[in-house]
Amino acid sequence: FSQILLDEYQDTSVLQTRLLAGLFGGKAVFAVGDPNQSIYGWRGASASNLASFGSDFGAERRFELSTSWRNPTSVLGLANVLAAELSLQPSYLHGAAAMSNLQPVQLRPAPGAGEGSIDVEMLETIEDEANRIAEWFAATPAADKKALLMRKRRNMPLFVDALEQRGHTVDVV
């Protein structure tokens, strides 16, 4: 292959990086990654791979993809605040990333993005949360697109049940 794209590169481990560099080093390799989305540390993944990409694969040119085409301005404002606070935590970045000052990109809204709104609630139980989400979905106009992102699969049936009890058709992807 003359061109290689490595997506979600922040989720690669050191061993995966060595394998990929051995296979594709010296070729046109493009990596896409976001240190704020490195979620597989439990299996050895590290956002520090982003910082060492140039030394692992050869010459490096960085491009920042900073326009969010899906989020309203209020959501991006909050995301930028949270990302900045996370980057100050000692455990956020490790190794080469910490030494290279790999920092989160300030996200910008797409032209014409709306203000949006942010609702925050702290509920006592996961059951309370499922019911509250289902109530919120029911109160939102039917024409609005709706999606629920889950952190854990094991909680999905609880949320599906709460949504279906309120008449929602649910498609789990």
PDB file of C-alpha atoms in Angstrom:
ATOM      1  CA  PHE A   1       0.000   0.000   0.000  1.00  0.00           C
ATOM      2  CA  SER A   2       1.304   3.437  -0.845  1.00  0.00           C
ATOM      3  CA  GLN A   3      -0.866   5.290   1.718  1.00  0.00           C
ATOM      4  CA  ILE A   4      -1.888   4.064   5.153  1.00  0.00           C
ATOM      5  CA  LEU A   5      -4.469   5.640   7.484  1.00  0.00           C
ATOM      6  CA  LEU A   6      -4.392   4.753  11.167  1.00  0.00           C
ATOM      7  CA  ASP A   7      -7.610   5.950  12.765  1.00  0.00           C
ATOM      8  CA  GLU A   8      -8.161   6.256  16.525  1.00  0.00           C
ATOM      9  CA  TYR A   9      -4.385   6.201  16.929  1.00  0.00           C
ATOM     10  CA  GLN A  10      -4.645   7.322  20.570  1.00  0.00           C
ATOM     11  CA  ASP A  11      -5.989   3.834  21.312  1.00  0.00           C
ATOM     12  CA  THR A  12      -2.894   1.934  20.169  1.00  0.00           C
ATOM     13  CA  SER A  13      -0.534   0.267  22.609  1.00  0.00           C
ATOM     14  CA  VAL A  14       3.255   0.265  22.456  1.00  0.00           C
ATOM     15  CA  LEU A  15       3.258  -3.230  20.937  1.00  0.00           C
ATOM     16  CA  GLN A  16       0.696  -2.264  18.308  1.00  0.00           C
ATOM     17  CA  THR A  17       2.757   0.810  17.457  1.00  0.00           C
ATOM     18  CA  ARG A  18       5.883  -1.330  17.006  1.00  0.00           C
ATOM     19  CA  LEU A  19       3.962  -3.697  14.731  1.00  0.00           C
ATOM     20  CA  LEU A  20       2.516  -0.858  12.642  1.00  0.00           C
ATOM     21  CA  ALA A  21       5.880   0.930  12.415  1.00  0.00           C
ATOM     22  CA  GLY A  22       7.520  -2.320  11.302  1.00  0.00           C
ATOM     23  CA  LEU A  23       4.886  -2.877   8.636  1.00  0.00           C
ATOM     24  CA  PHE A  24       4.505   0.679   7.379  1.00  0.00           C
ATOM     25  CA  GLY A  25       7.581   2.673   8.461  1.00  0.00           C
ATOM     26  CA  GLY A  26       8.992   4.785   5.624  1.00  0.00           C
ATOM     27  CA  LYS A  27       5.654   4.931   3.773  1.00  0.00           C
ATOM     28  CA  ALA A  28       3.011   7.645   3.690  1.00  0.00           C
ATOM     29  CA  VAL A  29       1.313   6.984   7.032  1.00  0.00           C
ATOM     30  CA  PHE A  30      -1.463   9.230   8.300  1.00  0.00           C
ATOM     31  CA  ALA A  31      -2.666   8.893  11.878  1.00  0.00           C
ATOM     32  CA  VAL A  32      -5.803  10.434  13.292  1.00  0.00           C
ATOM     33  CA  GLY A  33      -6.117  10.638  17.030  1.00  0.00           C
ATOM     34  CA  ASP A  34      -7.464  12.690  19.900  1.00  0.00           C
ATOM     35  CA  PRO A  35      -5.746  12.565  23.296  1.00  0.00           C
ATOM     36  CA  ASN A  36      -9.074  13.451  24.927  1.00  0.00           C
ATOM     37  CA  GLN A  37     -10.559  10.201  23.652  1.00  0.00           C
ATOM     38  CA  SER A  38      -7.907   7.757  24.779  1.00  0.00           C
ATOM     39  CA  ILE A  39     -10.135   5.249  26.570  1.00  0.00           C
ATOM     40  CA  TYR A  40      -8.267   1.964  26.338  1.00  0.00           C
ATOM     41  CA  GLY A  41      -5.527   2.513  28.904  1.00  0.00           C
ATOM     42  CA  TRP A  42      -6.682  -0.668  30.636  1.00  0.00           C
ATOM     43  CA  ARG A  43      -5.232  -2.635  27.702  1.00  0.00           C
ATOM     44  CA  GLY A  44      -2.050  -0.619  27.269  1.00  0.00           C
ATOM     45  CA  ALA A  45      -3.230   2.138  24.916  1.00  0.00           C
ATOM     46  CA  SER A  46      -1.759   5.564  25.461  1.00  0.00           C
ATOM     47  CA  ALA A  47      -2.264   9.011  23.972  1.00  0.00           C
ATOM     48  CA  SER A  48       1.532   9.353  24.223  1.00  0.00           C
ATOM     49  CA  ASN A  49       1.641   7.469  20.911  1.00  0.00           C
ATOM     50  CA  LEU A  50       0.422  10.665  19.278  1.00  0.00           C
ATOM     51  CA  ALA A  51       3.431  12.575  20.563  1.00  0.00           C
ATOM     52  CA  SER A  52       5.936   9.942  19.422  1.00  0.00           C
ATOM     53  CA  PHE A  53       4.364   9.364  16.004  1.00  0.00           C
ATOM     54  CA  GLY A  54       7.132  11.266  14.171  1.00  0.00           C
ATOM     55  CA  SER A  55       9.932   9.236  15.707  1.00  0.00           C
ATOM     56  CA  ASP A  56       8.020   5.967  15.223  1.00  0.00           C
ATOM     57  CA  PHE A  57       7.202   6.496  11.536  1.00  0.00           C
ATOM     58  CA  GLY A  58       9.687   9.070  10.253  1.00  0.00           C
ATOM     59  CA  ALA A  59       8.999  12.670   9.274  1.00  0.00           C
ATOM     60  CA  GLU A  60       5.955  14.311  10.771  1.00  0.00           C
ATOM     61  CA  ARG A  61       3.570  17.093   9.812  1.00  0.00           C
ATOM     62  CA  ARG A  62       0.685  17.902  12.130  1.00  0.00           C
ATOM     63  CA  PHE A  63      -2.747  19.071  11.120  1.00  0.00           C
ATOM     64  CA  GLU A  64      -5.373  20.002  13.647  1.00  0.00           C
ATOM     65  CA  LEU A  65      -8.961  19.096  12.954  1.00  0.00           C
ATOM     66  CA  SER A  66     -10.544  21.629  15.258  1.00  0.00           C
ATOM     67  CA  THR A  67     -13.944  22.325  13.716  1.00  0.00           C
ATOM     68  CA  SER A  68     -16.747  20.264  15.177  1.00  0.00           C
ATOM     69  CA  TRP A  69     -19.512  19.785  12.636  1.00  0.00           C
ATOM     70  CA  ARG A  70     -21.916  18.089  15.063  1.00  0.00           C
ATOM     71  CA  ASN A  71     -22.025  20.126  18.261  1.00  0.00           C
ATOM     72  CA  PRO A  72     -23.605  23.399  19.321  1.00  0.00           C
ATOM     73  CA  THR A  73     -21.432  26.192  20.717  1.00  0.00           C
ATOM     74  CA  SER A  74     -22.425  25.628  24.361  1.00  0.00           C
ATOM     75  CA  VAL A  75     -21.350  21.972  24.221  1.00  0.00           C
ATOM     76  CA  LEU A  76     -18.009  22.848  22.625  1.00  0.00           C
ATOM     77  CA  GLY A  77     -17.409  25.588  25.198  1.00  0.00           C
ATOM     78  CA  LEU A  78     -17.906  23.107  28.035  1.00  0.00           C
ATOM     79  CA  ALA A  79     -15.824  20.443  26.260  1.00  0.00           C
ATOM     80  CA  ASN A  80     -12.922  22.897  25.900  1.00  0.00           C
ATOM     81  CA  VAL A  81     -13.069  23.807  29.599  1.00  0.00           C
ATOM     82  CA  LEU A  82     -13.130  20.161  30.672  1.00  0.00           C
ATOM     83  CA  ALA A  83     -10.332  19.173  28.273  1.00  0.00           C
ATOM     84  CA  ALA A  84      -8.137  22.010  29.534  1.00  0.00           C
ATOM     85  CA  GLU A  85      -8.702  20.952  33.148  1.00  0.00           C
ATOM     86  CA  LEU A  86      -7.976  17.308  32.328  1.00  0.00           C
ATOM     87  CA  SER A  87      -4.723  18.207  30.590  1.00  0.00           C
ATOM     88  CA  LEU A  88      -3.485  19.727  33.861  1.00  0.00           C
ATOM     89  CA  GLN A  89      -3.924  16.426  35.711  1.00  0.00           C
ATOM     90  CA  PRO A  90      -0.669  14.481  36.206  1.00  0.00           C
ATOM     91  CA  SER A  91      -2.261  11.198  35.133  1.00  0.00           C
ATOM     92  CA  TYR A  92      -3.785  12.611  31.923  1.00  0.00           C
ATOM     93  CA  LEU A  93      -0.732  12.194  29.708  1.00  0.00           C
ATOM     94  CA  HIS A  94       2.227   9.940  30.322  1.00  0.00           C
ATOM     95  CA  GLY A  95       5.696   9.460  28.927  1.00  0.00           C
ATOM     96  CA  ALA A  96       6.498  11.084  25.597  1.00  0.00           C
ATOM     97  CA  ALA A  97       3.181  12.928  25.426  1.00  0.00           C
ATOM     98  CA  ALA A  98       3.777  14.655  28.720  1.00  0.00           C
ATOM     99  CA  MET A  99       7.307  15.615  27.710  1.00  0.00           C
ATOM    100  CA  SER A 100       6.200  17.033  24.365  1.00  0.00           C
ATOM    101  CA  ASN A 101       3.400  19.145  25.838  1.00  0.00           C
ATOM    102  CA  LEU A 102       0.742  17.394  23.777  1.00  0.00           C
ATOM    103  CA  GLN A 103      -2.284  19.509  24.543  1.00  0.00           C
ATOM    104  CA  PRO A 104      -5.913  19.209  23.570  1.00  0.00           C
ATOM    105  CA  VAL A 105      -7.032  21.210  20.558  1.00  0.00           C
ATOM    106  CA  GLN A 106      -9.507  24.024  21.197  1.00  0.00           C
ATOM    107  CA  LEU A 107     -12.641  22.912  19.376  1.00  0.00           C
ATOM    108  CA  ARG A 108     -14.514  25.472  17.282  1.00  0.00           C
ATOM    109  CA  PRO A 109     -18.113  25.284  16.146  1.00  0.00           C
ATOM    110  CA  ALA A 110     -19.033  24.947  12.500  1.00  0.00           C
ATOM    111  CA  PRO A 111     -20.308  28.083  10.790  1.00  0.00           C
ATOM    112  CA  GLY A 112     -23.955  28.545  11.700  1.00  0.00           C
ATOM    113  CA  ALA A 113     -23.841  26.218  14.723  1.00  0.00           C
ATOM    114  CA  GLY A 114     -26.602  26.966  17.203  1.00  0.00           C
ATOM    115  CA  GLU A 115     -26.162  27.809  20.862  1.00  0.00           C
ATOM    116  CA  GLY A 116     -27.651  24.527  22.134  1.00  0.00           C
ATOM    117  CA  SER A 117     -28.178  23.772  25.790  1.00  0.00           C
ATOM    118  CA  ILE A 118     -26.620  21.643  28.482  1.00  0.00           C
ATOM    119  CA  ASP A 119     -28.624  19.905  31.190  1.00  0.00           C
ATOM    120  CA  VAL A 120     -26.885  18.309  34.156  1.00  0.00           C
ATOM    121  CA  GLU A 121     -28.529  16.187  36.815  1.00  0.00           C
ATOM    122  CA  MET A 122     -27.056  14.052  39.555  1.00  0.00           C
ATOM    123  CA  LEU A 123     -29.314  11.113  40.351  1.00  0.00           C
ATOM    124  CA  GLU A 124     -28.964   8.588  43.109  1.00  0.00           C
ATOM    125  CA  THR A 125     -29.265   5.306  41.188  1.00  0.00           C
ATOM    126  CA  ILE A 126     -28.776   3.998  37.666  1.00  0.00           C
ATOM    127  CA  GLU A 127     -32.493   3.153  37.618  1.00  0.00           C
ATOM    128  CA  ASP A 128     -33.322   6.783  38.431  1.00  0.00           C
ATOM    129  CA  GLU A 129     -31.031   7.834  35.596  1.00  0.00           C
ATOM    130  CA  ALA A 130     -32.679   5.476  33.092  1.00  0.00           C
ATOM    131  CA  ASN A 131     -36.127   6.749  34.030  1.00  0.00           C
ATOM    132  CA  ARG A 132     -35.061  10.391  33.891  1.00  0.00           C
ATOM    133  CA  ILE A 133     -33.489   9.913  30.451  1.00  0.00           C
ATOM    134  CA  ALA A 134     -36.674   8.222  29.210  1.00  0.00           C
ATOM    135  CA  GLU A 135     -38.756  11.131  30.565  1.00  0.00           C
ATOM    136  CA  TRP A 136     -36.459  13.627  28.860  1.00  0.00           C
ATOM    137  CA  PHE A 137     -36.731  11.760  25.544  1.00  0.00           C
ATOM    138  CA  ALA A 138     -40.536  11.733  25.893  1.00  0.00           C
ATOM    139  CA  ALA A 139     -40.599  15.496  26.483  1.00  0.00           C
ATOM    140  CA  THR A 140     -38.395  16.219  23.455  1.00  0.00           C
ATOM    141  CA  PRO A 141     -40.261  16.831  20.162  1.00  0.00           C
ATOM    142  CA  ALA A 142     -40.597  13.679  18.067  1.00  0.00           C
ATOM    143  CA  ALA A 143     -38.987  15.347  15.034  1.00  0.00           C
ATOM    144  CA  ASP A 144     -35.729  15.847  16.943  1.00  0.00           C
ATOM    145  CA  LYS A 145     -33.042  13.254  16.323  1.00  0.00           C
ATOM    146  CA  LYS A 146     -32.202  11.439  19.518  1.00  0.00           C
ATOM    147  CA  ALA A 147     -29.300   9.261  20.549  1.00  0.00           C
ATOM    148  CA  LEU A 148     -28.060   7.928  23.844  1.00  0.00           C
ATOM    149  CA  LEU A 149     -24.399   7.031  24.217  1.00  0.00           C
ATOM    150  CA  MET A 150     -23.642   4.487  26.918  1.00  0.00           C
ATOM    151  CA  ARG A 151     -20.418   3.924  28.821  1.00  0.00           C
ATOM    152  CA  LYS A 152     -21.215   0.325  29.753  1.00  0.00           C
ATOM    153  CA  ARG A 153     -23.058  -2.339  27.791  1.00  0.00           C
ATOM    154  CA  ARG A 154     -24.372  -3.959  30.933  1.00  0.00           C
ATOM    155  CA  ASN A 155     -26.603  -0.917  31.586  1.00  0.00           C
ATOM    156  CA  MET A 156     -28.163  -0.909  28.110  1.00  0.00           C
ATOM    157  CA  PRO A 157     -31.107  -3.223  28.887  1.00  0.00           C
ATOM    158  CA  LEU A 158     -32.177  -0.982  31.766  1.00  0.00           C
ATOM    159  CA  PHE A 159     -32.266   2.108  29.525  1.00  0.00           C
ATOM    160  CA  VAL A 160     -33.889   0.239  26.627  1.00  0.00           C
ATOM    161  CA  ASP A 161     -36.643  -0.977  28.958  1.00  0.00           C
ATOM    162  CA  ALA A 162     -37.261   2.509  30.390  1.00  0.00           C
ATOM    163  CA  LEU A 163     -37.439   4.018  26.892  1.00  0.00           C
ATOM    164  CA  GLU A 164     -39.713   1.297  25.510  1.00  0.00           C
ATOM    165  CA  GLN A 165     -42.061   1.614  28.494  1.00  0.00           C
ATOM    166  CA  ARG A 166     -42.638   5.216  27.392  1.00  0.00           C
ATOM    167  CA  GLY A 167     -43.418   4.208  23.817  1.00  0.00           C
ATOM    168  CA  HIS A 168     -40.041   4.825  22.173  1.00  0.00           C
ATOM    169  CA  THR A 169     -38.792   2.537  19.441  1.00  0.00           C
ATOM    170  CA  VAL A 170     -35.205   1.709  20.335  1.00  0.00           C
ATOM    171  CA  ASP A 171     -32.419   0.589  18.025  1.00  0.00           C
ATOM    172  CA  VAL A 172     -29.278  -0.562  19.844  1.00  0.00           C
ATOM    173  CA  VAL A 173     -26.156  -0.179  17.711  1.00  0.00           C
TER     174      VAL A 173
END
